[in-house]
Structure formats: C-alpha cells, structure tokens
Coordinates of C-alpha atoms and ligand atoms in Angstrom, one line a residue:
M27 CA 3.1 11.8 -19.0
S28 CA 1.3 15.1 -17.4
T29 CA 2.7 17.9 -18.1
T30 CA 0.5 19.7 -15.2
V31 CA 2.2 20.9 -12.4
A32 CA 1.4 20.1 -8.5
A33 CA -0.3 22.3 -6.8
E34 CA 2.1 22.5 -4.1
E35 CA 4.9 22.7 -6.3
F36 CA 2.6 25.8 -8.2
E37 CA 2.3 27.3 -4.9
R38 CA 6.1 27.3 -4.1
C39 CA 6.5 28.9 -7.5
D40 CA 7.2 32.1 -6.0
G41 CA 9.7 30.9 -3.1
I42 CA 12.8 31.0 -3.8
L43 CA 13.9 28.2 -5.0
R44 CA 11.4 26.7 -7.7
P45 CA 10.6 23.0 -8.5
G46 CA 12.3 21.9 -11.3
N47 CA 15.9 23.5 -10.3
T48 CA 19.3 21.4 -11.8
N49 CA 20.7 21.4 -8.5
C50 CA 22.1 17.7 -8.5
A51 CA 20.5 15.2 -6.1
G52 CA 21.6 15.9 -2.9
C53 CA 22.5 19.1 -2.9
G54 CA 23.5 21.3 0.4
M55 CA 22.0 24.0 -1.7
S56 CA 18.7 23.0 -2.3
I57 CA 17.8 22.4 1.0
G58 CA 19.2 25.4 2.3
H59 CA 17.1 27.5 -0.3
Q60 CA 13.9 25.5 0.9
W61 CA 15.4 25.6 4.7
I62 CA 15.5 29.8 4.5
E63 CA 12.5 30.4 3.3
Q64 CA 10.8 28.6 4.7
A65 CA 12.3 30.3 8.3
L66 CA 11.9 33.5 6.6
E67 CA 8.0 32.8 6.7
G68 CA 6.9 34.9 3.5
T69 CA 10.0 37.7 3.4
R70 CA 10.8 37.8 0.2
P71 CA 14.5 38.4 -0.1
T72 CA 16.6 40.2 -3.1
L73 CA 19.6 37.2 -3.4
C74 CA 22.8 38.7 -4.6
I75 CA 24.9 35.4 -6.3
P76 CA 28.5 35.6 -7.6
A77 CA 29.7 33.0 -10.6
C78 CA 29.4 29.7 -8.3
C79 CA 26.4 26.7 -8.3
G80 CA 23.9 28.7 -7.4
I81 CA 24.2 30.9 -10.4
V82 CA 23.7 27.2 -12.8
T83 CA 21.1 26.4 -10.6
A84 CA 19.2 29.8 -12.0
G85 CA 19.2 28.1 -15.2
S86 CA 18.8 29.7 -19.1
F87 CA 17.2 33.1 -19.8
P88 CA 14.2 33.7 -19.7
T89 CA 13.3 30.9 -17.2
S90 CA 15.1 30.9 -14.0
A91 CA 14.5 28.4 -10.8
Y92 CA 14.8 31.4 -8.5
G93 CA 11.2 33.0 -7.0
V94 CA 12.6 35.4 -6.0
P95 CA 14.3 38.7 -7.5
T96 CA 17.9 37.8 -8.1
V97 CA 21.1 39.5 -10.0
A98 CA 24.4 37.4 -10.8
T99 CA 27.3 38.9 -10.1
T100 CA 30.7 38.5 -11.1
F101 CA 32.5 35.6 -8.9
A102 CA 34.6 38.6 -6.9
S103 CA 31.7 40.6 -6.3
S104 CA 28.8 39.8 -4.5
A105 CA 29.1 41.5 -1.2
A106 CA 29.5 44.7 -3.2
V107 CA 26.7 44.6 -5.2
A108 CA 24.9 43.4 -2.3
T109 CA 26.4 46.8 -0.9
G110 CA 24.3 48.1 -3.6
V111 CA 21.1 46.4 -4.0
S112 CA 20.6 46.9 -0.3
A113 CA 21.0 51.1 -0.4
V114 CA 18.2 51.1 -3.5
H115 CA 16.2 49.3 -0.9
T116 CA 16.7 51.8 2.0
M117 CA 16.6 55.2 0.0
N118 CA 13.5 53.2 -1.7
G119 CA 12.8 53.8 1.9
E120 CA 12.2 49.0 1.5
D121 CA 12.4 47.3 4.2
D122 CA 13.8 44.1 1.7
L123 CA 16.3 41.8 2.3
T124 CA 19.1 41.6 1.1
V125 CA 21.2 38.2 0.3
S126 CA 24.5 37.4 -0.8
W127 CA 25.2 33.7 -1.7
A128 CA 27.9 32.8 -2.4
G129 CA 30.3 29.9 -2.6
D130 CA 33.8 29.4 -0.5
G131 CA 35.2 30.2 -4.0
G132 CA 33.5 33.6 -4.2
T133 CA 33.7 34.0 -0.8
Y134 CA 36.6 32.8 1.1
D135 CA 39.6 33.4 -2.1
I136 CA 38.4 35.9 -4.3
G137 CA 35.7 37.3 -3.3
I138 CA 36.8 38.0 0.4
A139 CA 38.4 41.5 -0.4
T140 CA 34.6 42.7 -1.3
V141 CA 33.7 40.5 2.1
S142 CA 36.0 42.0 4.1
A143 CA 35.3 45.6 2.3
A144 CA 31.5 45.1 3.3
A145 CA 31.5 43.7 6.6
E146 CA 33.8 46.3 7.6
R147 CA 31.5 49.0 6.6
N148 CA 28.8 46.9 8.2
E149 CA 26.5 46.9 5.2
D150 CA 23.1 45.7 5.7
I151 CA 23.7 42.6 4.1
L152 CA 22.7 38.5 5.0
Y153 CA 26.0 37.0 3.2
V154 CA 25.2 33.0 3.5
C155 CA 28.0 31.4 2.3
Y156 CA 26.9 28.2 1.0
D157 CA 30.3 25.9 1.6
N158 CA 31.2 23.1 -0.7
E159 CA 34.4 22.6 -0.1
I160 CA 35.5 23.2 -3.9
Y161 CA 34.9 24.9 -7.1
G162 CA 32.3 22.9 -7.4
N163 CA 30.7 24.2 -10.9
T164 CA 33.8 24.1 -12.6
G165 CA 35.1 20.1 -12.1
G166 CA 35.6 20.6 -8.5
Q167 CA 38.9 22.3 -8.2
R168 CA 40.5 23.1 -4.8
S169 CA 39.1 26.5 -2.9
S170 CA 41.0 27.6 0.3
A171 CA 38.3 25.8 1.9
T172 CA 38.7 22.0 0.9
P173 CA 40.1 20.2 3.9
Q174 CA 43.1 18.5 4.0
G175 CA 43.5 15.4 2.5
A176 CA 40.1 15.5 0.5
K177 CA 41.2 15.3 -3.6
T178 CA 40.4 17.5 -6.4
S179 CA 40.7 18.1 -9.2
T180 CA 43.4 19.9 -9.0
T181 CA 44.8 18.3 -5.9
A182 CA 45.3 14.4 -6.9
K183 CA 46.5 13.6 -4.3
G184 CA 44.7 14.9 -1.8
K185 CA 45.0 18.5 -0.3
T186 CA 48.2 19.7 1.9
E187 CA 47.2 23.0 3.8
S188 CA 44.4 23.3 6.3
K189 CA 41.0 24.6 5.6
K190 CA 41.0 28.6 6.4
D191 CA 39.2 29.9 9.2
I192 CA 37.0 32.0 7.5
M193 CA 34.8 32.1 10.6
A194 CA 37.8 33.4 12.7
I195 CA 38.2 36.3 9.5
M196 CA 34.7 37.2 9.5
A197 CA 34.4 37.7 14.0
A198 CA 37.3 39.7 13.2
H199 CA 35.6 42.0 11.8
R200 CA 32.9 42.8 14.6
I201 CA 31.0 42.6 13.3
P202 CA 27.0 41.4 14.3
Y203 CA 26.8 38.1 13.8
C204 CA 28.6 35.4 12.7
A205 CA 27.0 31.8 12.6
T206 CA 27.6 28.1 11.2
L207 CA 24.5 26.4 9.6
S208 CA 24.0 22.6 9.8
V209 CA 21.2 20.6 7.2
A210 CA 21.5 18.2 9.7
H211 CA 20.0 20.5 12.6
R212 CA 16.4 22.0 10.9
E213 CA 15.4 24.0 14.7
D214 CA 19.4 26.0 14.9
F215 CA 19.0 26.6 12.0
F216 CA 15.7 28.0 11.1
R217 CA 16.4 29.8 14.6
K218 CA 20.3 32.1 12.9
I219 CA 18.1 33.3 10.0
K220 CA 14.9 34.2 11.9
K221 CA 17.5 36.0 14.2
A222 CA 20.6 37.3 11.3
A223 CA 17.1 38.4 9.5
G224 CA 15.8 40.1 12.9
M225 CA 18.9 42.2 12.8
R226 CA 20.8 45.0 10.6
G227 CA 23.8 45.4 9.9
F228 CA 26.1 42.7 7.9
R229 CA 25.3 39.2 9.2
F230 CA 27.7 36.0 8.5
L231 CA 26.6 32.7 8.0
M232 CA 28.1 29.5 7.0
M233 CA 26.8 26.3 5.7
L234 CA 28.9 23.5 5.2
S235 CA 26.9 22.1 2.0
P236 CA 27.3 19.0 1.0
C237 CA 28.0 18.0 -3.0
P238 CA 27.7 14.0 -3.7
T239 CA 29.3 15.1 -6.9
G240 CA 32.4 16.6 -5.8
W241 CA 32.7 14.5 -2.3
K242 CA 32.0 11.9 -4.0
S243 CA 29.4 9.8 -1.4
E244 CA 26.0 9.0 -1.6
P245 CA 23.3 11.5 -2.7
A246 CA 21.0 10.2 0.2
E247 CA 24.1 10.7 2.9
S248 CA 24.4 14.3 2.3
V249 CA 22.2 15.2 5.6
D250 CA 24.0 12.2 7.2
L251 CA 27.1 13.2 6.2
I252 CA 26.3 17.1 8.0
R253 CA 25.5 15.2 11.3
L254 CA 28.3 12.6 11.3
A255 CA 30.9 16.2 10.8
I256 CA 29.4 17.6 13.6
G257 CA 29.5 14.5 15.8
C258 CA 32.9 13.7 15.1
G259 CA 33.6 17.0 15.7
L260 CA 34.9 18.7 12.2
F261 CA 32.4 21.0 11.3
Q262 CA 31.7 23.4 15.0
L263 CA 27.9 24.8 15.1
F264 CA 28.3 27.9 16.8
E265 CA 27.7 31.6 16.9
V266 CA 29.7 34.4 17.7
F267 CA 27.5 38.5 18.7
D268 CA 30.0 41.5 18.3
G269 CA 32.8 39.1 16.9
R270 CA 32.7 39.3 20.7
R271 CA 30.7 36.9 22.0
Y272 CA 30.6 32.9 22.0
R273 CA 27.7 30.6 22.0
V274 CA 28.2 26.5 21.0
N275 CA 25.0 25.2 19.4
A276 CA 26.2 21.7 19.7
R277 CA 29.2 19.5 20.4
R278 CA 30.8 16.6 19.4
D279 CA 29.5 13.4 20.8
G280 CA 32.5 10.9 20.2
T281 CA 31.6 10.3 16.1
P282 CA 34.9 8.5 15.1
L283 CA 36.2 10.6 12.5
N284 CA 36.5 7.6 10.3
D285 CA 32.6 7.5 9.6
Y286 CA 32.4 10.5 8.3
I287 CA 35.8 10.3 6.2
A288 CA 34.6 6.8 5.0
R289 CA 31.7 7.7 3.3
Q290 CA 33.8 10.2 1.0
R291 CA 35.2 9.4 -2.1
R292 CA 37.7 12.2 -2.1
Y293 CA 39.4 11.5 1.1
K294 CA 40.9 8.0 0.3
S295 CA 43.8 10.1 -1.0
E296 CA 47.9 9.8 -0.2
S297 CA 47.8 12.6 1.9
L298 CA 45.3 12.0 4.0
D299 CA 46.5 12.6 7.7
L300 CA 43.6 11.2 10.0
E301 CA 45.9 11.6 13.1
G302 CA 47.3 15.7 12.2
L303 CA 43.1 15.7 11.4
E304 CA 42.0 14.5 14.9
Q305 CA 44.9 16.9 16.3
S306 CA 43.3 20.0 14.3
I307 CA 39.7 19.4 15.7
N308 CA 40.9 19.1 19.0
E309 CA 43.1 21.7 18.3
G310 CA 39.9 23.9 16.9
W311 CA 37.8 22.5 20.0
A312 CA 40.4 24.1 22.9
F313 CA 40.0 27.4 21.0
L314 CA 36.1 27.3 21.5
D315 CA 36.1 26.3 24.2
A316 CA 38.5 28.7 25.7
M317 CA 36.5 31.6 23.7
E318 CA 32.7 30.6 24.8
K319 CA 34.1 30.1 28.7
A320 CA 35.9 33.9 28.2
F321 CA 33.8 35.5 26.2
P322 CA 30.1 33.8 27.0
A323 CA 26.8 34.5 24.8
R324 CA 24.3 37.2 27.1
D325 CA 20.3 35.4 27.7
G326 CA 19.5 38.6 25.2
D327 CA 22.2 37.2 22.1
Ligands
TPP413 C1 37.4 36.3 -12.3 C2 37.0 34.8 -13.0 N1 37.5 33.4 -12.6 C3 37.6 32.2 -12.7 C4 36.4 32.4 -13.2 C5 35.4 30.9 -12.9 N2 34.8 30.7 -12.2 C6 33.5 30.4 -12.3 S1 32.4 30.2 -10.6 C7 34.2 29.6 -9.9 C8 34.6 28.7 -8.8 C9 32.8 28.6 -7.8 O1 33.4 27.9 -6.4 P1 32.8 28.3 -5.2 O2 33.1 29.8 -5.3 O3 33.2 26.9 -4.4 O4 30.9 27.9 -5.8 P2 31.0 26.6 -6.6 O5 31.0 26.3 -7.6 O6 31.7 25.7 -5.1 O7 28.6 26.4 -6.0 C10 35.0 29.9 -11.1 C11 36.5 29.6 -10.6 C12 35.3 33.7 -12.9 N3 33.9 33.4 -13.4 N4 35.4 34.4 -12.6
SF4_414 S1 28.0 20.3 -8.5 FE1 28.3 20.2 -5.7 S2 27.2 22.3 -5.5 FE2 26.8 22.2 -7.5 S3 24.6 21.6 -7.8 FE3 26.4 19.5 -7.4 S4 25.8 18.8 -5.5 FE4 25.5 21.4 -5.6
MG415 MG1 32.0 25.8 -3.7

C-alpha cells in the first residue's frame, strides 16, 4: 500500500479538517467541517472545542486532524474560552474569526451558562452547535436535545421528554443572527456561513448532525436522513435576525414522519409516541409561521 499522500489531500492539510481523522463514517461533523471550510474560502478560523466528539476528532498529541489553530476547552466553557480568544484577536489588531464548535451536551446542557453569558454580552463569536441529539463520545447518553421517543444508553425505553427548543432560547437573547443548518441543503448552508462570518457579535448556528453510531442508522443515509427530517417538518430550516425577524428557508413537503423514524433503530422504543410527535411538529410550524408572518425578515437581512 502506498504511503504517499494524494496531491489533493495534501492541499487540504491546512484546511479545518485533515484527512485521516477518526470521525465515524457518515458523521455529520465531517460534512459540517468541510462545508464551513469551503464556505470560508481560505479564511482560517481559530476553533474552540469543548469535550465532545469534535475534540476526539483532533486525535492524539502531537499530531492533530485540525489544520487550523484549535483550543480544547472543558465541557462547559467553550463560549467562555472563545470570548477570551476573540478578545486577544481584537487586542492584537487581528481580524481573525473565532469559532466555537460544540456538541448539544456542551450547548443545550452543561455549556448553557457560558453560551448564554457570551450571547448576552454579544461577544464576537461564531458559535456552531453540531447537534447529534446525544452525548456521543461518552457512550450515547441522553441530552436535553434528544427527541421524544429516542432510545439512548440512559433511556433504554426511549426518552419521555421533548427536545429543548434551543433556537427559541438563543433568539430570546436578541443576538444578531441565529440559524439552523442542514447538511442536505448545501447552498443554504454556504450562504448562512458566509453571512455569519461577515457579521460581528454573537452568531449562533445549529446543525442537526447525523450520527450513525448513536442513531443506529446507515452511514450512507446520513444526508438523506436530514432531507427527510426537513421534509417531514421535524427539523425546521430557518433564520432569525436580532432575535426578532424570522425567515423560513425550507418548508415541509408532506414526507411522512415515519420515513425518517423507520431508518433509525434508536426509535424502536416503547415510549415512541408518533401522534404526539406529529402534534408537536404541527405546533412548532404554527409558531414559526406565525412569527414569520408577524415579524418577517427584511430584504437586506
Ligand atoms: C464536567 C464534565 N462532565 C462530564 C464530562 C464527560 N464528557 C465529556 S464529553 C461528554 C458528552 C459530550 O456530548 P456532546 O456535547 O453532545 O458532544 P458529542 O460527544 O455528542 O459530540 C461528557 C459527558 C466532562 N468532560 N466534564
Ligand atoms: S459518535 Fe456520532 S458524532 Fe461522534 S464521531 Fe461517531 S458519528 Fe460522529
Ligand atoms: Mg452530542
């Protein structure tokens, strides 16, 4: 077997994610990193990553699968550390982009205090939560982002509570920009990364991140799953400006919820309540439609 690094791989060594990383096949993080890198067109961000799969990605010292400066933070503190990194860039007169890249555990749960504090201070941070709806790297435990009905290693019969509405929480901070990201909608993804990178202040992006290991799904179906999640309305693709003006980017298209559920063995659970889930999807859309109608985004947003 040749040990020569292919020319195009070598060229990518200074990108965000290098070849040879340890992400599982079909992991949403791999797509997310590559698309952010491509959307930034050569801009090299500084990454602040808490304890999560994303910091396992780096591999063991002294090598790293990240080709940009990366700070590993404690589980709760990526937004606090990013605050410091961003301040240092400013003090040095550098225009560098500071990116927090954190899981749902580090965002919705243990990290919520530092995320909220940085958002309230409107720190100059691009915060990206890759939400795989579990504590992936520690064995797939439940998080507050785990959806109702999904089995995890700590909810053997399926989770009984609903997923926390992190977008509503972040919008309530009235930060300049909040948006959801889909790895099945490349153009929309790139547009949002470019938009967020071109703004100042706290920008919050949330990507539903397929996780074949935790979702018990086929790695090759990861992108299809996100397309189905949007088609059935379970995952809403939208953006909020200054926490007040809403724009929906894709609408549900009548895809049956079961088309999404049936492809993931995590949903083979006693507590799955399909009707209840459908009702909460309808309620979520009634809310989002009403917000967009009452408080639409402006042309320049
Ligand atoms: C204070 C503290 N508690 C627990 C842990 C163990 N721990 C490390 S990462 C993690 C879960 C991370 O979940 P998430 O943020 O969703 O990222 P994922 O692993 O899914 O990528 C846990 C429980 C820790 N590092 N620090
Ligand atoms: S456990 Fe899930 S999130 Fe973690 S690397 Fe594997 S697929 Fe990605
Ligand atoms: Mg997670």
